[in-house]
Coordinates of C-alpha atoms in Angstrom, one line a residue:
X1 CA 2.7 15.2 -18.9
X2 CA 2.7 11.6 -19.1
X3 CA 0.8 9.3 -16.6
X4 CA 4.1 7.5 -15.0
X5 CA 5.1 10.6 -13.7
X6 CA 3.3 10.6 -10.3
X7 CA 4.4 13.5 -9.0
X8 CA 3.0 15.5 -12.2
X9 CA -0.4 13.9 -12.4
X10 CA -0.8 14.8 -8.4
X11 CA -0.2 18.0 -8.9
X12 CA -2.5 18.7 -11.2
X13 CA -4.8 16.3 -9.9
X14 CA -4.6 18.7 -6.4
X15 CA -4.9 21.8 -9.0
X16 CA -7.5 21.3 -10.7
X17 CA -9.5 19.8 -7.8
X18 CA -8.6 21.7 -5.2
X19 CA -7.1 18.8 -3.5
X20 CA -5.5 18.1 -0.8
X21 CA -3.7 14.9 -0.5
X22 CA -3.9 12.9 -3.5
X23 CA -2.3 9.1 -4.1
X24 CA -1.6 7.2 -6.7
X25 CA -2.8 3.1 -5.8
X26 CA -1.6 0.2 -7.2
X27 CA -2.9 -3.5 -6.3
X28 CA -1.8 -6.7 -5.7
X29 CA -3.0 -10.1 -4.6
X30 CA -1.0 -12.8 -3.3
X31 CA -1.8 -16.2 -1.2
X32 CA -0.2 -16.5 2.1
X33 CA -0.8 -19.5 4.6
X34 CA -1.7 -18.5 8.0
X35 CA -1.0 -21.1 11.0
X36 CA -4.8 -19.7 11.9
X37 CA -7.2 -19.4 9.2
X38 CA -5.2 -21.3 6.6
X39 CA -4.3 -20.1 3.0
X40 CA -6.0 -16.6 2.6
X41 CA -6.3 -14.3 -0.3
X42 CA -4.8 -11.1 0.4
X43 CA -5.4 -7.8 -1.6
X44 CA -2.7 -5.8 -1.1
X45 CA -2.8 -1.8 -1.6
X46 CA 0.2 0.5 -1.9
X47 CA -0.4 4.3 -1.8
X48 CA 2.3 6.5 -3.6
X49 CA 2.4 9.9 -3.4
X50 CA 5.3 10.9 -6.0
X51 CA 9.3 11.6 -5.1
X52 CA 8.2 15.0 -4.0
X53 CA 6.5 14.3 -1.0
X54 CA 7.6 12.6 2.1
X55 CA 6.7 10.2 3.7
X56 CA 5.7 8.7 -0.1
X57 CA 4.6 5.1 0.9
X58 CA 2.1 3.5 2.4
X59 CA 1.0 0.1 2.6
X60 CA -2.0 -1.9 4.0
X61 CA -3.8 -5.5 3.2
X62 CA -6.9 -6.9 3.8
X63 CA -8.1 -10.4 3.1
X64 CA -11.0 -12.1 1.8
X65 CA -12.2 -13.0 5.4
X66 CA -11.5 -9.1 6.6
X67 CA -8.8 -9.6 8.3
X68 CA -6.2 -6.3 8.1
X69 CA -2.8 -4.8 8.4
X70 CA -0.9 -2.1 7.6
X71 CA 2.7 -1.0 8.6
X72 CA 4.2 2.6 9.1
X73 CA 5.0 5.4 6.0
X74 CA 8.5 5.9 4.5
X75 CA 9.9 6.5 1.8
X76 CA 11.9 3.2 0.8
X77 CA 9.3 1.2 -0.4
X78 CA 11.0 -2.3 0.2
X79 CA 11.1 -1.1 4.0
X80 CA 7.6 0.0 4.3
X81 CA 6.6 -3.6 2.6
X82 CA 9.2 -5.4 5.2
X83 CA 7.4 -3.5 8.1
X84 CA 3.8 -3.8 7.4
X85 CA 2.7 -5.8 10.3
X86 CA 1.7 -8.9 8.4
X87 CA 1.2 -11.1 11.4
X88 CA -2.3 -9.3 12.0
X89 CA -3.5 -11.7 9.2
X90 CA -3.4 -14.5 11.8
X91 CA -5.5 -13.1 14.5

């Protein structure tokens, strides 16, 4: 098993844990410029849980002043990003 091979490493992962739901995370940061607070740092988080299992994505973002968002699930990861409802980092 290699480690690139999400679906593989969650299932054993959920195996030999006796797990449930298991994700694999990967990080970003970007800078954004909100009309509000200005330019913010945002840590962005995307959950993947392998080809197998649907819905696979999920996405959220928090920035340094705790300000959040998220979007819905899916399965095309470009949609889930597009849909995250970003404009909660203004309020």
């Amino acid at each position: 098993m290699d480690i690139s091979e999400t679906s593989e490493v969650i299932k054993a992962l959920n195996a030999a844990a006796s797990g449930s739901e298991t994700w694999r995370q990967e990080t970003f940061v970007m800078q954004r410029e909100s009309e509000t607070h200005g330019w913010q740092d945002v840590t962005i988080t995307i959950l993947d849980r392998g080809p197998s299992i649907s819905p696979r994505y999920a996405v959220s973002a928090e920035t340094a002043g705790g300000q959040r968002c998220a979007g819905n699930s899916g399965d095309d990861l470009e949609v889930v990003i597009a849909t995250v409802h970003w404009y909660q980092l203004d309020h």
